[in-house]
């Protein structure tokens, strides 16, 4: 559409002009992860001296999250749906809040009026011939937030890759800021020997033709390294990254055997480098949809051979998983972990896998623990966990008694901790 600017001339403004419409006391929801509309957020931050008590709702904040920095708390109160490197301290110091919620259910906070949205700051592609802009790398809660906001401000950025699925028409955008800038990138993580050993153990649990959900980080990327001999894998995942591109180009991921959305890479957001963004741009096999579809356990469960792979900070000897707290400190959030674990449980021949290194803090702490740390939350309940995997092997928990679970988990703990775990388990009456 060459003449789209003429059609929306009254909506075309600078970032500074657009954010003049944010008022003190508003709830602002920002585009997610690498889809963050950086120019709009920057312009909003510049108004800090004039604003008070603006609530910023954001999940994975990949940008600098200046609204959560010390000194900003009078102007902006961050409501984190997930805690990350740039927001953790603010939550810890009570300058920001954390709201627990399954990722699949976040859209309903907005659409059902539980957290009514005043302003949605989103980032999209330029419009197509019919006037539709693609949500690019972030459909997740961004689309439902935009659909329920009083005011939608969009950064139209030609660097955003055009993905299929979620889109918004120019008519549904109130203010348009045309500003091109490269997307935020997530660099590939460092994969060490421990991650490789975990990856190899997880790969053994993945049959040809399986549909995969992969979490974020070194472990999911390490798993991908060991899948090169598999056939016809598929992707239905909250997100995916560069590692999936490598396997797609090698012909390992074909999506041919997926029970639904056959032939398609399905996700709700994407995080990676330009390599990923180039791969998904105008790729008819890639679709992004809102998280209430992609992460819906009922949708996930319709895939036969669905395998969910997620990580954790700690697993206790009953199989309870803590993936989000270090003691009473909120470290991350539930994200889509439980959505996919529940979905994989419903799937014919589905498997849910929790994969984690056996130790933390340079080997000083066992992540297989007799009990979860005092103050920590249970992210995934013991009833939901099928497999726990460390670099020392695989513990299958489904259908196992408490006694069997404790023994299996001690068996995959670091050898340095096995005898003390055994003593603790005996003292607790688990064994
Ligand atoms: N006690 C104390 N410290 C611990 C610990 C424990 N039990 N477990 C981990 N740590 C420390 C690590 O040593 C590390 O510290 P460092 O950064 O100083 O080295 C830090 O916590 C992070 O641990 P790590 O294992 O590197 O985390 P990660 O980046 O691989 O993330 C999760 C792991 C569990 C936090 C992450 O996967 C997550 O947030 N999961 C929940 C959401 C989810 O599963 N989403 C899935 C769909 S995308």
Short mmCIF file of C-alpha atoms and ligand atoms in Angstrom, two decimals:
data_model
loop_
_atom_site.label_atom_id
_atom_site.label_comp_id
_atom_site.label_asym_id
_atom_site.label_seq_id
_atom_site.Cartn_x
_atom_site.Cartn_y
_atom_site.Cartn_z
CA UNK A 1 0.00 0.00 0.00
CA UNK A 2 1.88 3.05 -1.24
CA UNK A 3 -0.67 5.66 -0.26
CA UNK A 4 -1.24 4.51 3.31
CA UNK A 5 0.35 7.62 4.75
CA UNK A 6 -2.18 9.81 2.93
CA UNK A 7 -5.02 7.72 4.34
CA UNK A 8 -3.86 8.06 7.94
CA UNK A 9 -2.30 11.50 7.78
CA UNK A 10 -4.20 12.77 10.82
CA UNK A 11 -2.84 9.88 12.89
CA UNK A 12 0.82 10.31 11.93
CA UNK A 13 2.70 11.95 14.78
CA UNK A 14 6.14 11.96 16.35
CA UNK A 15 6.86 9.70 19.34
CA UNK A 16 6.96 12.79 21.59
CA UNK A 17 3.55 13.94 20.38
CA UNK A 18 2.02 10.49 20.71
CA UNK A 19 2.98 10.01 24.36
CA UNK A 20 1.47 13.39 25.26
CA UNK A 21 -1.76 11.37 25.38
CA UNK A 22 -0.56 9.32 28.35
CA UNK A 23 -2.05 10.75 31.53
CA UNK A 24 -1.06 10.43 35.16
CA UNK A 25 -2.77 7.38 36.68
CA UNK A 26 -3.07 5.54 33.34
CA UNK A 27 -2.33 1.86 32.93
CA UNK A 28 0.04 1.43 29.98
CA UNK A 29 0.69 -2.01 28.47
CA UNK A 30 3.80 -2.25 26.32
CA UNK A 31 4.68 -4.64 23.50
CA UNK A 32 6.52 -7.70 24.73
CA UNK A 33 10.12 -9.01 24.67
CA UNK A 34 11.94 -8.24 21.40
CA UNK A 35 8.76 -6.61 20.11
CA UNK A 36 9.17 -3.74 22.53
CA UNK A 37 8.38 -0.38 20.83
CA UNK A 38 11.64 1.23 21.97
CA UNK A 39 11.02 4.69 20.53
CA UNK A 40 7.63 4.99 22.26
CA UNK A 41 8.96 3.78 25.61
CA UNK A 42 11.90 6.18 25.39
CA UNK A 43 9.51 9.08 24.64
CA UNK A 44 7.29 8.10 27.57
CA UNK A 45 10.28 7.99 29.91
CA UNK A 46 11.22 11.52 28.80
CA UNK A 47 7.88 12.67 30.25
CA UNK A 48 8.73 11.31 33.73
CA UNK A 49 8.92 14.78 35.35
CA UNK A 50 5.33 15.57 34.25
CA UNK A 51 3.70 12.23 35.07
CA UNK A 52 2.72 10.54 38.32
CA UNK A 53 1.60 7.02 39.07
CA UNK A 54 1.54 5.62 35.55
CA UNK A 55 1.36 1.83 35.79
CA UNK A 56 3.58 0.05 33.25
CA UNK A 57 2.47 -3.52 32.63
CA UNK A 58 5.14 -5.54 30.87
CA UNK A 59 6.25 -9.15 30.83
CA UNK A 60 9.74 -10.05 29.55
CA UNK A 61 11.44 -6.65 29.40
CA UNK A 62 14.34 -6.99 26.98
CA UNK A 63 15.08 -3.26 26.84
CA UNK A 64 16.67 -1.22 29.65
CA UNK A 65 13.29 -0.83 31.49
CA UNK A 66 14.18 2.69 32.61
CA UNK A 67 10.70 3.05 34.11
CA UNK A 68 11.84 0.56 36.77
CA UNK A 69 15.06 2.35 37.65
CA UNK A 70 15.57 4.09 41.03
CA UNK A 71 14.11 7.59 41.01
CA UNK A 72 11.31 6.71 38.58
CA UNK A 73 8.90 5.33 41.16
CA UNK A 74 6.85 8.51 41.54
CA UNK A 75 6.22 8.73 37.81
CA UNK A 76 6.00 5.04 36.93
CA UNK A 77 4.97 1.98 38.88
CA UNK A 78 6.03 -1.18 37.07
CA UNK A 79 3.68 -4.13 37.28
CA UNK A 80 5.78 -7.10 36.16
CA UNK A 81 4.13 -10.18 34.70
CA UNK A 82 7.58 -11.81 34.64
CA UNK A 83 10.79 -10.67 36.28
CA UNK A 84 14.01 -10.38 34.30
CA UNK A 85 17.47 -8.90 34.50
CA UNK A 86 16.34 -5.28 34.10
CA UNK A 87 13.36 -5.43 36.46
CA UNK A 88 14.40 -7.89 39.19
CA UNK A 89 15.98 -5.33 41.48
CA UNK A 90 12.97 -3.01 41.29
CA UNK A 91 10.64 -5.83 42.35
CA UNK A 92 13.05 -6.91 45.09
CA UNK A 93 13.30 -3.36 46.43
CA UNK A 94 9.50 -2.97 46.29
CA UNK A 95 9.75 -0.16 43.77
CA UNK A 96 7.79 -2.43 41.39
CA UNK A 97 5.16 -5.13 41.74
CA UNK A 98 4.85 -8.67 40.45
CA UNK A 99 1.55 -10.26 39.36
CA UNK A 100 1.50 -14.08 39.16
CA UNK A 101 -0.54 -15.35 36.19
CA UNK A 102 -0.33 -18.19 33.67
CA UNK A 103 0.83 -16.67 30.40
CA UNK A 104 -2.20 -18.16 28.59
CA UNK A 105 -4.52 -16.25 30.90
CA UNK A 106 -2.87 -12.82 30.74
CA UNK A 107 -5.04 -11.68 27.80
CA UNK A 108 -8.14 -12.14 29.95
CA UNK A 109 -6.77 -9.75 32.55
CA UNK A 110 -7.10 -7.10 29.85
CA UNK A 111 -10.10 -8.26 27.84
CA UNK A 112 -12.25 -9.12 30.89
CA UNK A 113 -11.58 -5.75 32.47
CA UNK A 114 -9.62 -7.11 35.46
CA UNK A 115 -6.75 -4.82 34.46
CA UNK A 116 -8.42 -2.34 32.08
CA UNK A 117 -5.91 -0.97 29.57
CA UNK A 118 -5.75 2.77 29.06
CA UNK A 119 -2.91 2.86 26.57
CA UNK A 120 -1.28 0.09 24.50
CA UNK A 121 2.17 0.86 23.12
CA UNK A 122 2.83 -1.59 20.31
CA UNK A 123 5.30 -2.14 17.47
CA UNK A 124 4.20 -3.41 14.06
CA UNK A 125 5.23 -3.66 10.42
CA UNK A 126 4.18 -1.10 7.84
CA UNK A 127 0.73 -2.00 6.44
CA UNK A 128 0.14 -4.47 3.59
CA UNK A 129 -2.03 -3.71 0.55
CA UNK A 130 -5.20 -4.07 2.63
CA UNK A 131 -3.97 -1.86 5.44
CA UNK A 132 -3.04 -4.64 7.88
CA UNK A 133 0.14 -4.41 9.97
CA UNK A 134 1.75 -7.62 11.25
CA UNK A 135 2.56 -7.90 14.94
CA UNK A 136 5.97 -9.19 13.86
CA UNK A 137 7.73 -10.87 16.79
CA UNK A 138 5.18 -10.30 19.56
CA UNK A 139 1.50 -11.30 19.34
CA UNK A 140 1.23 -12.83 22.85
CA UNK A 141 -0.65 -10.40 25.13
CA UNK A 142 0.20 -7.44 22.90
CA UNK A 143 -2.66 -8.12 20.48
CA UNK A 144 -5.36 -8.57 23.16
CA UNK A 145 -4.03 -5.51 25.02
CA UNK A 146 -4.31 -3.43 21.84
CA UNK A 147 -7.78 -4.80 21.19
CA UNK A 148 -9.01 -3.72 24.59
CA UNK A 149 -7.11 -0.43 25.05
CA UNK A 150 -8.74 2.99 25.12
CA UNK A 151 -5.83 4.30 23.03
CA UNK A 152 -3.49 2.36 20.73
CA UNK A 153 -0.18 3.97 19.81
CA UNK A 154 1.84 2.01 17.25
CA UNK A 155 5.44 2.34 16.27
CA UNK A 156 5.50 1.34 12.61
CA UNK A 157 8.99 -0.01 12.03
CA UNK A 158 10.15 -1.47 8.72
CA UNK A 159 12.72 -3.63 10.55
CA UNK A 160 9.88 -5.68 12.10
CA UNK A 161 9.59 -8.98 10.19
CA UNK A 162 6.19 -9.64 8.65
CA UNK A 163 4.89 -12.85 10.21
CA UNK A 164 1.58 -14.53 9.46
CA UNK A 165 -1.27 -14.76 11.93
CA UNK A 166 -1.78 -11.84 14.29
CA UNK A 167 -2.32 -8.50 12.56
CA UNK A 168 -3.95 -5.14 13.22
CA UNK A 169 -5.66 -2.83 10.73
CA UNK A 170 -4.61 0.81 10.49
CA UNK A 171 -8.21 1.71 11.38
CA UNK A 172 -7.73 0.12 14.83
CA UNK A 173 -4.67 2.25 15.61
CA UNK A 174 -5.23 5.70 17.07
CA UNK A 175 -1.78 7.18 16.65
CA UNK A 176 1.02 6.09 14.34
CA UNK A 177 4.69 6.83 14.88
CA UNK A 178 6.81 5.88 11.91
CA UNK A 179 10.23 5.09 13.24
CA UNK A 180 12.64 2.52 11.86
CA UNK A 181 15.18 0.90 14.16
CA UNK A 182 16.69 -2.57 14.43
CA UNK A 183 14.81 -4.89 16.77
CA UNK A 184 16.16 -5.87 20.16
CA UNK A 185 18.15 -9.10 19.75
CA UNK A 186 18.66 -12.04 22.08
CA UNK A 187 22.16 -13.35 21.56
CA UNK A 188 22.59 -17.15 21.56
CA UNK A 189 23.45 -18.39 25.07
CA UNK A 190 26.75 -20.03 26.04
CA UNK A 191 26.34 -23.79 26.01
CA UNK A 192 28.79 -25.61 28.30
CA UNK A 193 29.44 -29.28 28.99
CA UNK A 194 26.66 -29.51 31.59
CA UNK A 195 24.07 -28.10 29.20
CA UNK A 196 25.31 -30.42 26.45
CA UNK A 197 24.95 -33.48 28.72
CA UNK A 198 21.43 -32.37 29.66
CA UNK A 199 20.62 -31.76 26.00
CA UNK A 200 21.75 -35.25 25.08
CA UNK A 201 19.63 -36.82 27.86
CA UNK A 202 16.55 -34.82 26.82
CA UNK A 203 17.02 -35.63 23.13
CA UNK A 204 16.64 -39.35 23.94
CA UNK A 205 13.08 -38.65 25.09
CA UNK A 206 12.08 -37.03 21.79
CA UNK A 207 10.72 -39.38 19.10
CA UNK A 208 10.66 -38.65 15.37
CA UNK A 209 7.52 -36.72 14.42
CA UNK A 210 7.22 -35.02 17.84
CA UNK A 211 5.94 -31.46 18.23
CA UNK A 212 8.15 -29.40 20.50
CA UNK A 213 7.76 -26.55 22.93
CA UNK A 214 11.08 -25.09 23.98
CA UNK A 215 11.67 -22.66 26.80
CA UNK A 216 14.26 -19.89 26.69
CA UNK A 217 17.97 -20.30 27.32
CA UNK A 218 20.99 -22.55 27.15
CA UNK A 219 19.23 -25.85 27.90
CA UNK A 220 16.60 -25.70 25.14
CA UNK A 221 19.34 -24.59 22.73
CA UNK A 222 21.54 -27.48 23.88
CA UNK A 223 18.69 -29.92 23.25
CA UNK A 224 18.45 -28.71 19.66
CA UNK A 225 22.13 -29.59 19.13
CA UNK A 226 21.29 -33.25 19.68
CA UNK A 227 18.27 -33.44 17.40
CA UNK A 228 20.11 -33.41 14.08
CA UNK A 229 19.35 -37.11 13.44
CA UNK A 230 15.61 -36.79 14.13
CA UNK A 231 12.96 -36.67 11.44
CA UNK A 232 9.91 -34.49 10.87
CA UNK A 233 9.87 -32.56 14.12
CA UNK A 234 7.34 -29.78 14.56
CA UNK A 235 7.15 -26.53 16.52
CA UNK A 236 4.21 -25.37 18.59
CA UNK A 237 5.97 -23.26 21.17
CA UNK A 238 5.44 -20.16 23.23
CA UNK A 239 8.58 -18.81 21.53
CA UNK A 240 11.48 -20.01 19.48
CA UNK A 241 14.91 -18.71 18.66
CA UNK A 242 17.85 -19.08 16.25
CA UNK A 243 18.45 -22.76 17.12
CA UNK A 244 15.17 -23.72 15.47
CA UNK A 245 16.25 -22.01 12.24
CA UNK A 246 19.34 -24.21 12.05
CA UNK A 247 17.25 -27.38 12.35
CA UNK A 248 14.63 -26.08 9.92
CA UNK A 249 17.31 -25.36 7.33
CA UNK A 250 18.77 -28.85 7.90
CA UNK A 251 15.37 -30.39 7.11
CA UNK A 252 14.91 -31.81 10.64
CA UNK A 253 11.99 -29.56 11.53
CA UNK A 254 9.37 -29.90 8.81
CA UNK A 255 6.14 -29.58 10.82
CA UNK A 256 4.79 -32.29 8.49
CA UNK A 257 3.64 -34.61 11.28
CA UNK A 258 1.85 -32.02 13.39
CA UNK A 259 -1.69 -33.06 14.22
CA UNK A 260 -3.04 -29.52 13.92
CA UNK A 261 -1.60 -26.50 12.11
CA UNK A 262 0.30 -29.02 9.98
CA UNK A 263 3.23 -27.52 8.11
CA UNK A 264 3.39 -24.43 10.32
CA UNK A 265 5.82 -23.08 12.90
CA UNK A 266 3.41 -21.78 15.55
CA UNK A 267 4.49 -19.39 18.32
CA UNK A 268 3.26 -16.42 20.29
CA UNK A 269 6.55 -14.47 20.36
CA UNK A 270 10.05 -14.73 18.94
CA UNK A 271 13.41 -13.80 20.40
CA UNK A 272 16.69 -14.14 18.57
CA UNK A 273 19.06 -12.42 16.21
CA UNK A 274 18.67 -11.05 12.71
CA UNK A 275 19.11 -14.62 11.47
CA UNK A 276 15.78 -15.54 13.08
CA UNK A 277 14.04 -12.34 12.02
CA UNK A 278 15.14 -12.88 8.38
CA UNK A 279 13.94 -16.49 8.51
CA UNK A 280 10.43 -15.60 9.68
CA UNK A 281 10.00 -12.50 7.50
CA UNK A 282 7.29 -13.20 4.87
CA UNK A 283 7.72 -16.94 5.57
CA UNK A 284 4.32 -18.51 4.85
CA UNK A 285 5.16 -21.38 7.22
CA UNK A 286 5.45 -19.12 10.28
CA UNK A 287 2.43 -17.91 12.26
CA UNK A 288 2.23 -15.95 15.48
CA UNK A 289 -1.00 -15.86 17.44
CA UNK A 290 -2.16 -14.47 20.77
CA UNK A 291 -0.99 -16.41 23.79
CA UNK A 292 -4.54 -17.42 24.73
CA UNK A 293 -4.47 -19.61 21.60
CA UNK A 294 -0.85 -20.80 21.42
CA UNK A 295 -0.46 -21.57 25.14
CA UNK A 296 -4.01 -22.82 25.72
CA UNK A 297 -3.44 -26.29 27.22
CA UNK A 298 -6.46 -27.54 25.26
CA UNK A 299 -4.83 -26.45 21.96
CA UNK A 300 -1.40 -27.73 22.99
CA UNK A 301 -2.94 -31.08 23.97
CA UNK A 302 -4.43 -31.59 20.50
CA UNK A 303 -0.94 -32.31 19.16
CA UNK A 304 -0.04 -36.00 19.36
CA UNK A 305 3.52 -36.55 20.65
CA UNK A 306 3.69 -33.10 22.20
CA UNK A 307 6.94 -32.64 24.13
CA UNK A 308 7.36 -29.66 26.44
CA UNK A 309 10.88 -28.79 27.58
CA UNK A 310 11.30 -26.26 30.36
CA UNK A 311 13.82 -25.47 33.03
CA UNK A 312 13.72 -24.88 36.78
CA UNK A 313 15.71 -23.44 39.63
CA UNK A 314 14.91 -26.25 42.03
CA UNK A 315 13.02 -29.55 42.22
CA UNK A 316 12.19 -31.14 45.55
CA UNK A 317 12.20 -34.86 46.26
CA UNK A 318 8.42 -35.11 45.73
CA UNK A 319 8.79 -33.60 42.26
CA UNK A 320 7.52 -30.09 43.02
CA UNK A 321 9.12 -27.60 40.67
CA UNK A 322 10.23 -24.10 41.55
CA UNK A 323 11.08 -22.30 38.34
CA UNK A 324 10.74 -18.74 39.53
CA UNK A 325 12.01 -17.95 43.02
CA UNK A 326 15.36 -18.06 44.80
CA UNK A 327 14.22 -18.27 48.39
CA UNK A 328 11.63 -15.53 48.77
CA UNK A 329 13.14 -13.47 45.92
CA UNK A 330 11.12 -13.42 42.70
CA UNK A 331 13.64 -14.39 40.01
CA UNK A 332 11.39 -14.87 36.96
CA UNK A 333 7.79 -16.07 36.65
CA UNK A 334 5.65 -19.00 35.57
CA UNK A 335 5.57 -17.86 31.95
CA UNK A 336 4.13 -20.63 29.81
CA UNK A 337 5.66 -23.48 31.77
CA UNK A 338 2.46 -24.83 33.30
CA UNK A 339 0.39 -24.09 30.17
CA UNK A 340 2.61 -26.42 28.14
CA UNK A 341 3.11 -29.02 30.85
CA UNK A 342 -0.66 -29.32 31.21
CA UNK A 343 -1.03 -29.42 27.43
CA UNK A 344 1.62 -32.12 27.03
CA UNK A 345 -0.21 -34.18 29.68
CA UNK A 346 -3.37 -34.08 27.56
CA UNK A 347 -1.54 -35.00 24.36
CA UNK A 348 -1.60 -38.54 22.99
CA UNK A 349 1.90 -39.87 23.78
CA UNK A 350 2.81 -36.43 25.13
CA UNK A 351 5.68 -35.89 27.55
CA UNK A 352 6.60 -32.96 29.76
CA UNK A 353 10.25 -32.51 30.65
CA UNK A 354 11.85 -30.34 33.29
CA UNK A 355 15.57 -30.05 32.53
CA UNK A 356 18.02 -28.36 34.87
CA UNK A 357 21.67 -28.51 35.92
CA UNK A 358 22.09 -30.56 39.09
CA UNK A 359 23.81 -27.70 40.95
CA UNK A 360 23.93 -23.88 41.18
CA UNK A 361 26.38 -21.33 42.53
CA UNK A 362 29.46 -23.03 41.13
CA UNK A 363 28.48 -26.44 42.48
CA UNK A 364 27.81 -25.27 46.05
CA UNK A 365 24.01 -25.74 45.95
CA UNK A 366 22.11 -28.83 44.87
CA UNK A 367 19.13 -27.95 42.71
CA UNK A 368 17.60 -31.30 43.59
CA UNK A 369 16.57 -30.46 47.15
CA UNK A 370 14.88 -32.35 49.92
CA UNK A 371 12.52 -29.37 50.28
CA UNK A 372 12.06 -26.22 48.24
CA UNK A 373 13.71 -23.14 49.74
CA UNK A 374 11.75 -21.43 52.45
CA UNK A 375 9.61 -18.74 50.83
CA UNK A 376 9.76 -20.24 47.33
CA UNK A 377 6.60 -20.84 45.29
CA UNK A 378 5.65 -24.08 43.60
CA UNK A 379 5.55 -23.29 39.89
CA UNK A 380 4.59 -26.75 38.64
CA UNK A 381 2.91 -29.17 41.00
CA UNK A 382 4.24 -32.67 41.63
CA UNK A 383 1.13 -34.09 39.96
CA UNK A 384 2.06 -32.56 36.62
CA UNK A 385 5.69 -33.52 36.23
CA UNK A 386 6.59 -36.44 33.96
CA UNK A 387 10.38 -36.30 33.61
CA UNK A 388 13.14 -34.44 35.42
CA UNK A 389 16.46 -34.40 33.60
CA UNK A 390 19.92 -33.31 34.76
CA UNK A 391 23.38 -33.94 33.33
CA UNK A 392 23.37 -37.16 35.37
CA UNK A 393 20.31 -38.73 33.78
CA UNK A 394 16.53 -38.92 33.60
CA UNK A 395 14.10 -39.39 36.51
CA UNK A 396 10.66 -40.52 35.36
CA UNK A 397 8.11 -39.44 37.96
CA UNK A 398 4.74 -40.14 36.37
CA UNK A 399 3.01 -43.00 38.14
CA UNK A 400 5.77 -43.23 40.72
CA UNK A 401 5.19 -43.29 44.46
CA UNK A 402 6.73 -40.65 46.70
CA UNK A 403 9.38 -43.17 47.75
CA UNK A 404 10.22 -44.05 44.16
CA UNK A 405 10.34 -40.38 43.17
CA UNK A 406 12.74 -39.47 45.94
CA UNK A 407 15.07 -42.31 44.96
CA UNK A 408 14.89 -41.47 41.24
CA UNK A 409 15.59 -37.78 41.90
CA UNK A 410 18.50 -38.49 44.22
CA UNK A 411 19.83 -40.73 41.43
CA UNK A 412 20.12 -37.77 39.05
CA UNK A 413 21.45 -35.31 41.65
CA UNK A 414 25.13 -34.39 41.74
CA UNK A 415 27.13 -37.26 43.35
CA UNK A 416 28.52 -34.82 45.97
CA UNK A 417 25.01 -34.33 47.38
CA UNK A 418 23.55 -37.83 47.10
CA UNK A 419 24.37 -39.09 50.59
CA UNK A 420 23.12 -35.93 52.35
CA UNK A 421 19.94 -35.97 50.26
CA UNK A 422 19.41 -39.61 51.22
CA UNK A 423 19.80 -38.77 54.92
CA UNK A 424 17.42 -35.81 54.63
CA UNK A 425 14.89 -37.92 52.76
CA UNK A 426 15.07 -40.59 55.47
CA UNK A 427 14.69 -38.00 58.22
CA UNK A 428 11.63 -36.61 56.46
CA UNK A 429 10.14 -40.09 56.09
CA UNK A 430 10.23 -39.97 52.29
CA UNK A 431 12.36 -43.09 51.95
N1 LIG B 1 19.57 -21.64 44.51
C1 LIG B 1 20.32 -20.53 44.40
N2 LIG B 1 20.67 -20.00 43.20
C2 LIG B 1 20.25 -20.63 42.10
C3 LIG B 1 19.47 -21.79 42.16
C4 LIG B 1 19.12 -22.30 43.43
N3 LIG B 1 18.38 -23.40 43.54
N4 LIG B 1 19.20 -22.19 40.90
C5 LIG B 1 19.79 -21.32 40.09
N5 LIG B 1 20.42 -20.38 40.80
C6 LIG B 1 21.19 -19.25 40.26
C7 LIG B 1 22.19 -19.72 39.24
O1 LIG B 1 23.44 -20.07 39.86
C8 LIG B 1 22.33 -18.52 38.36
O2 LIG B 1 23.14 -17.55 38.99
P1 LIG B 1 24.25 -16.74 38.17
O3 LIG B 1 23.47 -15.97 37.14
O4 LIG B 1 24.88 -15.89 39.22
O5 LIG B 1 25.13 -17.79 37.57
C9 LIG B 1 20.93 -17.95 38.33
O6 LIG B 1 20.28 -18.44 39.50
C10 LIG B 1 20.12 -18.38 37.12
O7 LIG B 1 20.13 -19.77 36.99
P2 LIG B 1 20.12 -20.44 35.56
O8 LIG B 1 19.98 -21.89 35.71
O9 LIG B 1 21.28 -19.95 34.75
O10 LIG B 1 18.80 -19.80 34.95
P3 LIG B 1 18.29 -19.77 33.48
O11 LIG B 1 18.63 -18.48 32.88
O12 LIG B 1 18.66 -21.02 32.74
O13 LIG B 1 16.73 -19.76 33.74
C11 LIG B 1 14.72 -20.40 34.84
C12 LIG B 1 16.11 -20.84 34.43
C13 LIG B 1 14.07 -21.57 35.55
C14 LIG B 1 14.78 -19.21 35.76
C15 LIG B 1 13.91 -20.03 33.55
O14 LIG B 1 13.86 -21.12 32.70
C16 LIG B 1 12.50 -19.58 33.88
O15 LIG B 1 12.28 -18.43 34.17
N6 LIG B 1 11.52 -20.51 33.83
C17 LIG B 1 10.13 -20.20 34.15
C18 LIG B 1 9.35 -19.79 32.93
C19 LIG B 1 9.29 -20.85 31.90
O16 LIG B 1 9.56 -22.01 32.13
N7 LIG B 1 8.91 -20.49 30.71
C20 LIG B 1 8.83 -21.49 29.67
C21 LIG B 1 8.26 -21.05 28.44
S1 LIG B 1 9.35 -19.91 27.56
#
